[in-house]
Amino acid sequence: MKVTEHLEKANGKTLFSFEIIPPQKGQNIQKLYDNIDPLMEFKPPFIDVTTSREEFVYIEKSNGLLERKKTRMRPGTVGICASLKHKYNIDAVPHILCGGFTKEETEYVLVDCHYLGLDNVMALRGDAAKHEPYFKPENEGNHYASDLVKQIKDLNQGKYLHDIVDNSHRSDFCIGVAGYPEKHMESPSMATDLRRLKEKVEAGAHYVVTQMFFDNAKYFEFVEAAKEIGINVPIIPGIKPIAVHRHLNVLPQIFSLNLPDTLVKEVEKCKDSKAVRQVGIEWAIAQSKELKTAGVPVVHYYSMGKSDNIKAIAKEVF
Ligand code: FAD
C-alpha cells in the first residue's frame, strides 16, 4: 500500500515508522531482524531502507602497495525491502539516490522495485561522495532529486528511457522526498530551499519526510512556510534520539542543524553513554508527544541500526 494511503486510512491518528540502514556487506541479515522485531508491536505501516553512496577502500597488495577500489559497503537496499515485505508483510520504502547511478541504472532499480511489488520509493539526491568536495552527478545521471522524481513519474506514465518498450504495464510508485526544517546545508536561504522543495512536489512527489530536528518549533515553522508557498502534501517529521556525547558535534556538522541549549546542557551533565542515551530518549519522547498532540501524520524515527532507544520512546508515545 502507498504511504499516502496509509495516512488516509489512519484518519488523523499519528502513525509510527522508522528507517533502517542495510548492514555492512558480509554481515547476516538476522541482526537487522533482531533490531526490527522489538518495534513491530507498534505496528509501523512502513519501514524505510536507506541506500549508501559508493566509497573508496584501500586494499593492501602483496608488494605492500595499496590498491584503491570503489565499492558500496552497504548494498542490498532493494533486497532488504523485499525481505521485509515477505517476512513482516509490511510496506518497505527503498531510498533511491541520484549520486553514483546513471539514469539507466536507476531505471533497472525501479523495474526491480516494481516487479517486487514495492509501492513506494524515496527519491533523494544523496550527499557528495566522501572523496569529493561537493556533489557531482554521474555522467548520464540525475543531478537533483527533482530530476529523479521526474524519472519516476515518467515510469509511472509508462515512459521508459528509450522508446523501445511495450509500455502497457505501468508502475504506480508513491514518491517521497526529503525536506529540511533548518535548511539544506548547501542552500543559500530557507526561502530558496523551500522553492526547491516545491519543485520536487510539482515534479510529482506525494509526501515529504524531514531531516532530523531537535526543536519542534523549527518543524512547525517549516510546515507553515511550506503551506504558505503552496506545498500541500503531508510533511512527516523525522526524529533521532541523541545516543552518544559526540552527537553534540557530529550531528550539527553532518546535517547542518542546531541543538537546543537545554538539550546540550543535559547531555554535558551525563557521566557515561548510558546516561546520554537516556537523555536522548526523554528528549525524543517529549518531542514525539508534542508532535502527536499537534496531529502530525507519522513520527518517523532514524534508528541508525539500534532499536532499544526507539522502543523505549515508542512505548511512551504510541
Ligand atoms: P535535493 O532536493 O536535490 O537538494 C540538494 C540541494 O540542491 C539543496 O541545497 C537544494 O536546495 C538544491 N537544489 C535542488 N534543486 C536545485 C536546482 N534545480 N538548482 C540549484 N539547486 C538546487 N542520503 C543518502 O545517501 N542515503 C539515504 O538513504 C538518505 N536518506 C535520507 C532520508 C531523509 C528523510 C533525508 C532528509 C535525507 C536523506 N539522505 C540520504 C541525505 C540526502 O541525500 C542529503 O541531504 C542530500 O545532500 C540532499 O538530498 P535531497 O534529496 O534533499 O537533494
mmCIF file of C-alpha atoms and ligand atoms in Angstrom:
data_model
loop_
_atom_site.group_PDB
_atom_site.id
_atom_site.type_symbol
_atom_site.label_atom_id
_atom_site.label_comp_id
_atom_site.label_asym_id
_atom_site.label_seq_id
_atom_site.Cartn_x
_atom_site.Cartn_y
_atom_site.Cartn_z
ATOM 1 C CA MET A 1 0.000 0.000 0.000
ATOM 2 C CA LYS A 2 1.148 3.553 -0.663
ATOM 3 C CA VAL A 3 2.387 5.687 2.223
ATOM 4 C CA THR A 4 -0.290 8.246 1.353
ATOM 5 C CA GLU A 5 -2.969 5.519 1.521
ATOM 6 C CA HIS A 6 -1.720 4.517 4.983
ATOM 7 C CA LEU A 7 -2.105 8.134 6.066
ATOM 8 C CA GLU A 8 -5.633 8.346 4.671
ATOM 9 C CA LYS A 9 -6.572 5.070 6.344
ATOM 10 C CA ALA A 10 -5.209 6.310 9.688
ATOM 11 C CA ASN A 11 -7.837 9.062 9.547
ATOM 12 C CA GLY A 12 -5.904 11.584 11.626
ATOM 13 C CA LYS A 13 -4.255 9.082 14.009
ATOM 14 C CA THR A 14 -0.489 9.589 14.263
ATOM 15 C CA LEU A 15 1.421 6.551 12.988
ATOM 16 C CA PHE A 16 4.826 5.174 13.981
ATOM 17 C CA SER A 17 7.507 4.422 11.381
ATOM 18 C CA PHE A 18 11.250 4.143 11.218
ATOM 19 C CA GLU A 19 14.285 3.961 8.956
ATOM 20 C CA ILE A 20 16.932 1.271 8.913
ATOM 21 C CA ILE A 21 20.388 1.092 7.368
ATOM 22 C CA PRO A 22 21.470 -2.050 5.462
ATOM 23 C CA PRO A 23 24.183 -3.999 7.269
ATOM 24 C CA GLN A 24 27.747 -3.804 6.001
ATOM 25 C CA LYS A 25 28.299 -6.430 3.350
ATOM 26 C CA GLY A 26 29.471 -9.696 4.837
ATOM 27 C CA GLN A 27 27.037 -9.461 7.761
ATOM 28 C CA ASN A 28 23.972 -11.586 8.337
ATOM 29 C CA ILE A 29 20.503 -10.106 7.821
ATOM 30 C CA GLN A 30 19.392 -11.699 11.102
ATOM 31 C CA LYS A 31 20.979 -8.791 13.021
ATOM 32 C CA LEU A 32 18.687 -6.456 11.132
ATOM 33 C CA TYR A 33 15.636 -8.549 12.008
ATOM 34 C CA ASP A 34 16.720 -8.639 15.658
ATOM 35 C CA ASN A 35 16.528 -4.847 15.682
ATOM 36 C CA ILE A 36 13.246 -4.666 13.808
ATOM 37 C CA ASP A 37 11.397 -7.392 15.780
ATOM 38 C CA PRO A 38 11.045 -5.370 19.018
ATOM 39 C CA LEU A 39 9.489 -2.474 17.068
ATOM 40 C CA MET A 40 6.795 -4.463 15.291
ATOM 41 C CA GLU A 41 4.407 -4.281 18.276
ATOM 42 C CA PHE A 42 3.966 -0.557 17.455
ATOM 43 C CA LYS A 43 2.550 -1.522 14.048
ATOM 44 C CA PRO A 44 4.634 0.566 11.669
ATOM 45 C CA PRO A 45 2.774 0.808 8.341
ATOM 46 C CA PHE A 46 6.092 1.187 6.536
ATOM 47 C CA ILE A 47 9.828 0.938 7.108
ATOM 48 C CA ASP A 48 12.373 2.970 5.128
ATOM 49 C CA VAL A 49 15.622 1.367 3.982
ATOM 50 C CA THR A 50 18.499 3.723 3.187
ATOM 51 C CA THR A 51 20.954 3.492 0.299
ATOM 52 C CA SER A 52 24.583 4.432 0.784
ATOM 53 C CA ARG A 53 26.916 6.220 -1.589
ATOM 54 C CA GLU A 54 29.848 4.353 -3.077
ATOM 55 C CA GLU A 55 33.230 4.978 -1.429
ATOM 56 C CA PHE A 56 36.887 4.225 -1.945
ATOM 57 C CA VAL A 57 38.508 1.398 0.018
ATOM 58 C CA TYR A 58 42.230 0.620 0.071
ATOM 59 C CA ILE A 59 43.346 -2.983 -0.338
ATOM 60 C CA GLU A 60 46.883 -3.951 0.637
ATOM 61 C CA LYS A 61 48.689 -5.827 -2.148
ATOM 62 C CA SER A 62 51.362 -8.498 -1.626
ATOM 63 C CA ASN A 63 54.016 -5.970 -2.720
ATOM 64 C CA GLY A 64 52.980 -3.620 0.102
ATOM 65 C CA LEU A 65 51.299 -1.119 -2.186
ATOM 66 C CA LEU A 66 47.682 -0.086 -1.645
ATOM 67 C CA GLU A 67 45.134 -0.566 -4.368
ATOM 68 C CA ARG A 68 42.229 1.901 -4.456
ATOM 69 C CA LYS A 69 38.827 0.376 -5.260
ATOM 70 C CA LYS A 70 35.407 1.959 -5.424
ATOM 71 C CA THR A 71 32.699 -0.029 -3.658
ATOM 72 C CA ARG A 72 29.359 0.256 -1.901
ATOM 73 C CA MET A 73 29.818 -1.017 1.646
ATOM 74 C CA ARG A 74 26.113 -1.322 2.465
ATOM 75 C CA PRO A 75 24.429 -2.725 -0.626
ATOM 76 C CA GLY A 76 21.145 -4.627 -0.637
ATOM 77 C CA THR A 77 18.515 -1.918 -0.169
ATOM 78 C CA VAL A 78 16.011 -3.386 -2.628
ATOM 79 C CA GLY A 79 16.687 -6.969 -1.469
ATOM 80 C CA ILE A 80 16.129 -5.938 2.149
ATOM 81 C CA CYS A 81 12.858 -4.233 1.181
ATOM 82 C CA ALA A 82 11.698 -7.439 -0.477
ATOM 83 C CA SER A 83 12.698 -9.498 2.563
ATOM 84 C CA LEU A 84 10.864 -7.129 4.949
ATOM 85 C CA LYS A 85 7.739 -7.312 2.820
ATOM 86 C CA HIS A 86 7.961 -11.101 2.794
ATOM 87 C CA LYS A 87 8.834 -11.579 6.474
ATOM 88 C CA TYR A 88 6.627 -8.937 8.108
ATOM 89 C CA ASN A 89 4.008 -8.343 5.406
ATOM 90 C CA ILE A 90 4.815 -4.657 5.640
ATOM 91 C CA ASP A 91 5.467 -1.875 3.153
ATOM 92 C CA ALA A 92 9.166 -1.194 2.808
ATOM 93 C CA VAL A 93 10.387 2.010 1.177
ATOM 94 C CA PRO A 94 13.705 1.839 -0.657
ATOM 95 C CA HIS A 95 15.742 5.046 -0.843
ATOM 96 C CA ILE A 96 16.828 5.723 -4.421
ATOM 97 C CA LEU A 97 19.763 8.063 -4.975
ATOM 98 C CA CYS A 98 20.874 10.258 -7.874
ATOM 99 C CA GLY A 99 24.507 10.080 -6.699
ATOM 100 C CA GLY A 100 26.501 7.174 -8.082
ATOM 101 C CA PHE A 101 23.830 5.971 -10.503
ATOM 102 C CA THR A 102 23.174 6.629 -14.166
ATOM 103 C CA LYS A 103 19.562 7.084 -15.203
ATOM 104 C CA GLU A 104 19.794 3.696 -16.890
ATOM 105 C CA GLU A 105 20.870 2.011 -13.623
ATOM 106 C CA THR A 106 18.100 3.859 -11.813
ATOM 107 C CA GLU A 107 15.591 2.533 -14.301
ATOM 108 C CA TYR A 108 16.763 -1.035 -13.580
ATOM 109 C CA VAL A 109 16.373 -0.466 -9.817
ATOM 110 C CA LEU A 110 12.880 0.935 -10.336
ATOM 111 C CA VAL A 111 11.900 -2.005 -12.548
ATOM 112 C CA ASP A 112 13.107 -4.368 -9.785
ATOM 113 C CA CYS A 113 11.065 -2.441 -7.212
ATOM 114 C CA HIS A 114 8.012 -2.625 -9.440
ATOM 115 C CA TYR A 115 8.338 -6.391 -10.010
ATOM 116 C CA LEU A 116 8.780 -6.911 -6.264
ATOM 117 C CA GLY A 117 5.513 -5.109 -5.581
ATOM 118 C CA LEU A 118 7.085 -2.190 -3.705
ATOM 119 C CA ASP A 119 4.551 0.630 -3.841
ATOM 120 C CA ASN A 120 6.723 3.445 -2.516
ATOM 121 C CA VAL A 121 10.143 4.920 -3.204
ATOM 122 C CA MET A 122 12.011 7.773 -1.546
ATOM 123 C CA ALA A 123 13.762 9.971 -4.147
ATOM 124 C CA LEU A 124 16.985 11.575 -2.928
ATOM 125 C CA ARG A 125 19.989 13.269 -4.429
ATOM 126 C CA GLY A 126 22.462 11.819 -1.919
ATOM 127 C CA ASP A 127 25.376 13.676 -0.366
ATOM 128 C CA ALA A 128 28.714 14.262 -2.009
ATOM 129 C CA ALA A 129 30.785 11.077 -2.008
ATOM 130 C CA LYS A 130 33.436 11.017 0.759
ATOM 131 C CA HIS A 131 36.228 11.586 -1.754
ATOM 132 C CA GLU A 132 34.526 14.570 -3.396
ATOM 133 C CA PRO A 133 34.393 18.154 -2.107
ATOM 134 C CA TYR A 134 30.897 18.679 -3.476
ATOM 135 C CA PHE A 135 28.146 16.618 -5.069
ATOM 136 C CA LYS A 136 28.816 15.506 -8.627
ATOM 137 C CA PRO A 137 26.197 13.560 -10.562
ATOM 138 C CA GLU A 138 27.228 10.615 -12.725
ATOM 139 C CA ASN A 139 27.540 11.261 -16.432
ATOM 140 C CA GLU A 140 24.049 10.352 -17.640
ATOM 141 C CA GLY A 141 22.808 10.512 -14.050
ATOM 142 C CA ASN A 142 20.177 12.637 -12.319
ATOM 143 C CA HIS A 143 21.554 15.817 -10.750
ATOM 144 C CA TYR A 144 18.833 16.848 -8.311
ATOM 145 C CA ALA A 145 16.155 14.870 -6.517
ATOM 146 C CA SER A 146 13.577 16.730 -8.631
ATOM 147 C CA ASP A 147 15.140 15.150 -11.760
ATOM 148 C CA LEU A 148 14.850 11.723 -10.157
ATOM 149 C CA VAL A 149 11.229 12.398 -9.209
ATOM 150 C CA LYS A 150 10.592 13.252 -12.871
ATOM 151 C CA GLN A 151 12.169 9.962 -13.968
ATOM 152 C CA ILE A 152 9.986 8.007 -11.530
ATOM 153 C CA LYS A 153 6.874 9.917 -12.601
ATOM 154 C CA ASP A 154 7.748 9.192 -16.240
ATOM 155 C CA LEU A 155 7.922 5.492 -15.426
ATOM 156 C CA ASN A 156 4.536 5.756 -13.694
ATOM 157 C CA GLN A 157 3.266 7.089 -17.014
ATOM 158 C CA GLY A 158 4.881 4.281 -18.956
ATOM 159 C CA LYS A 159 7.739 6.427 -20.280
ATOM 160 C CA TYR A 160 10.999 4.472 -20.162
ATOM 161 C CA LEU A 161 14.361 5.977 -21.128
ATOM 162 C CA HIS A 162 14.245 4.502 -24.586
ATOM 163 C CA ASP A 163 11.142 4.316 -26.693
ATOM 164 C CA ILE A 164 11.569 0.647 -27.437
ATOM 165 C CA VAL A 165 9.383 -0.964 -24.813
ATOM 166 C CA ASP A 166 5.791 -2.016 -24.821
ATOM 167 C CA ASN A 167 4.568 0.185 -22.023
ATOM 168 C CA SER A 168 1.119 -1.221 -21.467
ATOM 169 C CA HIS A 169 2.032 -2.120 -17.865
ATOM 170 C CA ARG A 170 2.972 0.869 -15.739
ATOM 171 C CA SER A 171 4.436 1.345 -12.317
ATOM 172 C CA ASP A 172 2.453 3.388 -9.814
ATOM 173 C CA PHE A 173 5.014 4.438 -7.219
ATOM 174 C CA CYS A 174 4.120 6.762 -4.402
ATOM 175 C CA ILE A 175 7.111 9.118 -4.187
ATOM 176 C CA GLY A 176 8.635 10.567 -1.016
ATOM 177 C CA VAL A 177 11.240 13.349 -0.921
ATOM 178 C CA ALA A 178 13.389 14.990 1.749
ATOM 179 C CA GLY A 179 12.652 18.328 3.445
ATOM 180 C CA TYR A 180 14.841 20.405 5.747
ATOM 181 C CA PRO A 181 13.247 22.316 8.647
ATOM 182 C CA GLU A 182 16.627 24.026 9.241
ATOM 183 C CA LYS A 183 17.502 24.353 5.515
ATOM 184 C CA HIS A 184 19.715 22.068 3.461
ATOM 185 C CA MET A 185 23.374 22.823 4.133
ATOM 186 C CA GLU A 186 24.101 23.873 0.539
ATOM 187 C CA SER A 187 21.102 26.092 0.087
ATOM 188 C CA PRO A 188 21.676 29.857 0.182
ATOM 189 C CA SER A 189 18.481 30.527 2.155
ATOM 190 C CA MET A 190 15.441 28.888 3.694
ATOM 191 C CA ALA A 191 13.212 30.508 1.076
ATOM 192 C CA THR A 192 15.331 29.094 -1.763
ATOM 193 C CA ASP A 193 15.337 25.635 -0.200
ATOM 194 C CA LEU A 194 11.555 25.743 0.161
ATOM 195 C CA ARG A 195 11.220 26.720 -3.503
ATOM 196 C CA ARG A 196 13.364 23.685 -4.363
ATOM 197 C CA LEU A 197 11.105 21.509 -2.230
ATOM 198 C CA LYS A 198 8.104 22.886 -4.103
ATOM 199 C CA GLU A 199 9.809 21.928 -7.382
ATOM 200 C CA LYS A 200 10.089 18.338 -6.122
ATOM 201 C CA VAL A 201 6.397 18.275 -5.255
ATOM 202 C CA GLU A 202 5.450 19.843 -8.586
ATOM 203 C CA ALA A 203 7.611 17.228 -10.313
ATOM 204 C CA GLY A 204 5.433 14.514 -8.748
ATOM 205 C CA ALA A 205 6.397 13.871 -5.102
ATOM 206 C CA HIS A 206 3.491 12.748 -2.938
ATOM 207 C CA TYR A 207 4.909 13.311 0.543
ATOM 208 C CA VAL A 208 7.911 14.751 2.382
ATOM 209 C CA VAL A 209 9.978 13.291 5.227
ATOM 210 C CA THR A 210 12.054 15.801 7.147
ATOM 211 C CA GLN A 211 15.632 15.782 8.203
ATOM 212 C CA MET A 212 16.010 15.256 11.963
ATOM 213 C CA PHE A 213 15.398 18.277 14.198
ATOM 214 C CA PHE A 214 15.555 18.697 17.950
ATOM 215 C CA ASP A 215 13.372 21.749 18.371
ATOM 216 C CA ASN A 216 9.760 21.170 17.310
ATOM 217 C CA ALA A 217 9.296 24.899 16.657
ATOM 218 C CA LYS A 218 11.567 24.501 13.605
ATOM 219 C CA TYR A 219 9.273 21.800 12.199
ATOM 220 C CA PHE A 220 6.071 23.750 12.844
ATOM 221 C CA GLU A 221 7.553 26.883 11.210
ATOM 222 C CA PHE A 222 8.740 24.792 8.258
ATOM 223 C CA VAL A 223 5.303 23.233 7.715
ATOM 224 C CA GLU A 224 3.663 26.670 7.885
ATOM 225 C CA ALA A 225 6.167 28.195 5.442
ATOM 226 C CA ALA A 226 5.715 25.239 3.088
ATOM 227 C CA LYS A 227 1.920 25.645 3.166
ATOM 228 C CA GLU A 228 2.255 29.356 2.501
ATOM 229 C CA ILE A 229 4.058 28.713 -0.780
ATOM 230 C CA GLY A 230 1.561 26.063 -1.838
ATOM 231 C CA ILE A 231 3.182 22.790 -0.716
ATOM 232 C CA ASN A 232 0.140 20.760 0.214
ATOM 233 C CA VAL A 233 1.468 17.211 0.574
ATOM 234 C CA PRO A 234 1.935 15.552 4.001
ATOM 235 C CA ILE A 235 5.180 16.521 5.764
ATOM 236 C CA ILE A 236 6.323 13.696 8.044
ATOM 237 C CA PRO A 237 8.658 14.712 10.886
ATOM 238 C CA GLY A 238 11.895 12.739 11.305
ATOM 239 C CA ILE A 239 13.210 12.258 14.839
ATOM 240 C CA LYS A 240 16.531 10.942 16.027
ATOM 241 C CA PRO A 241 17.332 10.351 19.682
ATOM 242 C CA ILE A 242 20.783 11.542 20.737
ATOM 243 C CA ALA A 243 22.736 8.444 21.795
ATOM 244 C CA VAL A 244 26.362 9.410 22.478
ATOM 245 C CA HIS A 245 28.281 12.515 23.629
ATOM 246 C CA ARG A 246 29.862 13.038 20.238
ATOM 247 C CA HIS A 247 26.465 13.577 18.598
ATOM 248 C CA LEU A 248 26.640 17.100 20.037
ATOM 249 C CA ASN A 249 29.342 17.934 17.488
ATOM 250 C CA VAL A 250 28.801 15.379 14.766
ATOM 251 C CA LEU A 251 25.086 15.960 14.094
ATOM 252 C CA PRO A 252 25.367 19.757 13.585
ATOM 253 C CA GLN A 253 28.412 19.189 11.398
ATOM 254 C CA ILE A 254 26.924 16.477 9.189
ATOM 255 C CA PHE A 255 23.335 17.694 8.996
ATOM 256 C CA SER A 256 23.784 21.449 9.456
ATOM 257 C CA LEU A 257 21.290 21.694 12.287
ATOM 258 C CA ASN A 258 21.048 23.314 15.716
ATOM 259 C CA LEU A 259 20.721 21.588 19.056
ATOM 260 C CA PRO A 260 18.747 23.435 21.747
ATOM 261 C CA ASP A 261 20.949 24.647 24.586
ATOM 262 C CA THR A 262 18.848 22.820 27.212
ATOM 263 C CA LEU A 263 19.499 19.526 25.440
ATOM 264 C CA VAL A 264 23.213 20.268 25.096
ATOM 265 C CA LYS A 265 23.485 21.064 28.831
ATOM 266 C CA GLU A 266 21.616 17.881 29.768
ATOM 267 C CA VAL A 267 23.979 15.771 27.647
ATOM 268 C CA GLU A 268 27.036 17.567 29.012
ATOM 269 C CA LYS A 269 25.979 16.654 32.552
ATOM 270 C CA CYS A 270 25.998 12.917 31.691
ATOM 271 C CA LYS A 271 28.814 10.814 33.119
ATOM 272 C CA ASP A 272 28.550 7.955 30.606
ATOM 273 C CA SER A 273 26.922 6.856 27.348
ATOM 274 C CA LYS A 274 24.081 5.110 29.168
ATOM 275 C CA ALA A 275 23.080 8.416 30.728
ATOM 276 C CA VAL A 276 23.369 10.212 27.349
ATOM 277 C CA ARG A 277 21.165 7.589 25.757
ATOM 278 C CA GLN A 278 18.548 8.150 28.465
ATOM 279 C CA VAL A 279 18.601 11.929 27.915
ATOM 280 C CA GLY A 280 18.167 11.289 24.177
ATOM 281 C CA ILE A 281 15.195 9.024 24.844
ATOM 282 C CA GLU A 282 13.499 11.510 27.156
ATOM 283 C CA TRP A 283 14.038 14.395 24.741
ATOM 284 C CA ALA A 284 12.623 12.387 21.842
ATOM 285 C CA ILE A 285 9.612 11.302 23.938
ATOM 286 C CA ALA A 286 8.820 14.947 24.711
ATOM 287 C CA GLN A 287 9.250 15.910 21.052
ATOM 288 C CA SER A 288 7.116 12.998 19.850
ATOM 289 C CA LYS A 289 4.302 13.662 22.340
ATOM 290 C CA GLU A 290 4.101 17.294 21.263
ATOM 291 C CA LEU A 291 4.129 16.346 17.565
ATOM 292 C CA LYS A 292 1.416 13.764 18.163
ATOM 293 C CA THR A 293 -0.737 16.288 20.017
ATOM 294 C CA ALA A 294 -0.277 18.640 17.048
ATOM 295 C CA GLY A 295 -1.715 15.878 14.834
ATOM 296 C CA VAL A 296 1.281 15.032 12.635
ATOM 297 C CA PRO A 297 0.535 12.107 10.277
ATOM 298 C CA VAL A 298 3.512 9.957 11.321
ATOM 299 C CA VAL A 299 6.504 10.261 13.629
ATOM 300 C CA HIS A 300 9.371 8.711 11.690
ATOM 301 C CA TYR A 301 12.446 7.598 13.660
ATOM 302 C CA TYR A 302 16.037 7.359 12.497
ATOM 303 C CA SER A 303 17.047 4.110 14.177
ATOM 304 C CA MET A 304 20.675 4.037 12.974
ATOM 305 C CA GLY A 305 20.793 0.269 13.362
ATOM 306 C CA LYS A 306 19.753 0.077 17.046
ATOM 307 C CA SER A 307 16.219 -0.208 18.312
ATOM 308 C CA ASP A 308 16.330 -0.271 22.133
ATOM 309 C CA ASN A 309 16.004 3.526 22.389
ATOM 310 C CA ILE A 310 13.326 3.707 19.657
ATOM 311 C CA LYS A 311 11.358 1.023 21.515
ATOM 312 C CA ALA A 312 11.615 2.960 24.779
ATOM 313 C CA ILE A 313 10.285 6.066 23.008
ATOM 314 C CA ALA A 314 7.506 4.272 21.136
ATOM 315 C CA LYS A 315 6.315 2.618 24.372
ATOM 316 C CA GLU A 316 5.658 6.044 25.881
ATOM 317 C CA VAL A 317 4.159 7.646 22.784
ATOM 318 C CA PHE A 318 2.175 5.029 20.806
HETATM 319 P P1 FAD B 1 17.858 17.905 -3.498
HETATM 320 O O1 FAD B 1 16.429 18.094 -3.240
HETATM 321 O O2 FAD B 1 18.296 17.657 -4.904
HETATM 322 O O3 FAD B 1 18.607 19.209 -2.974
HETATM 323 C C1 FAD B 1 20.011 19.248 -2.808
HETATM 324 C C2 FAD B 1 20.478 20.698 -2.763
HETATM 325 O O4 FAD B 1 20.353 21.283 -4.065
HETATM 326 C C3 FAD B 1 19.662 21.587 -1.849
HETATM 327 O O5 FAD B 1 20.508 22.559 -1.305
HETATM 328 C C4 FAD B 1 18.637 22.240 -2.776
HETATM 329 O O6 FAD B 1 18.182 23.481 -2.276
HETATM 330 C C5 FAD B 1 19.486 22.394 -4.052
HETATM 331 N N1 FAD B 1 18.720 22.321 -5.308
HETATM 332 C C6 FAD B 1 17.701 21.484 -5.607
HETATM 333 N N2 FAD B 1 17.315 21.666 -6.889
HETATM 334 C C7 FAD B 1 18.127 22.622 -7.410
HETATM 335 C C8 FAD B 1 18.241 23.235 -8.691
HETATM 336 N N3 FAD B 1 17.435 22.909 -9.706
HETATM 337 N N4 FAD B 1 19.221 24.183 -8.876
HETATM 338 C C9 FAD B 1 20.052 24.521 -7.870
HETATM 339 N N5 FAD B 1 19.975 23.987 -6.621
HETATM 340 C C10 FAD B 1 19.027 23.052 -6.402
HETATM 341 N N6 FAD B 1 21.369 10.184 1.845
HETATM 342 C C11 FAD B 1 21.837 9.012 1.404
HETATM 343 O O7 FAD B 1 22.960 8.952 0.885
HETATM 344 N N7 FAD B 1 21.102 7.858 1.506
HETATM 345 C C12 FAD B 1 19.860 7.855 2.050
HETATM 346 O O8 FAD B 1 19.223 6.805 2.123
HETATM 347 C C13 FAD B 1 19.326 9.080 2.545
HETATM 348 N N8 FAD B 1 18.097 9.144 3.107
HETATM 349 C C14 FAD B 1 17.602 10.354 3.524
HETATM 350 C C15 FAD B 1 16.305 10.421 4.071
HETATM 351 C C16 FAD B 1 15.782 11.627 4.507
HETATM 352 C C17 FAD B 1 14.391 11.685 5.075
HETATM 353 C C18 FAD B 1 16.571 12.811 4.434
HETATM 354 C C19 FAD B 1 16.029 14.128 4.938
HETATM 355 C C20 FAD B 1 17.849 12.753 3.897
HETATM 356 C C21 FAD B 1 18.375 11.544 3.430
HETATM 357 N N9 FAD B 1 19.650 11.457 2.867
HETATM 358 C C22 FAD B 1 20.134 10.256 2.420
HETATM 359 C C23 FAD B 1 20.503 12.644 2.769
HETATM 360 C C24 FAD B 1 20.312 13.398 1.445
HETATM 361 O O9 FAD B 1 20.742 12.576 0.382
HETATM 362 C C25 FAD B 1 21.161 14.666 1.528
HETATM 363 O O10 FAD B 1 20.615 15.561 2.464
HETATM 364 C C26 FAD B 1 21.474 15.336 0.208
HETATM 365 O O11 FAD B 1 22.529 16.271 0.435
HETATM 366 C C27 FAD B 1 20.315 16.110 -0.407
HETATM 367 O O12 FAD B 1 19.364 15.275 -0.879
HETATM 368 P P2 FAD B 1 17.950 15.858 -1.423
HETATM 369 O O13 FAD B 1 17.231 14.706 -1.976
HETATM 370 O O14 FAD B 1 17.304 16.692 -0.408
HETATM 371 O O15 FAD B 1 18.509 16.792 -2.624
#
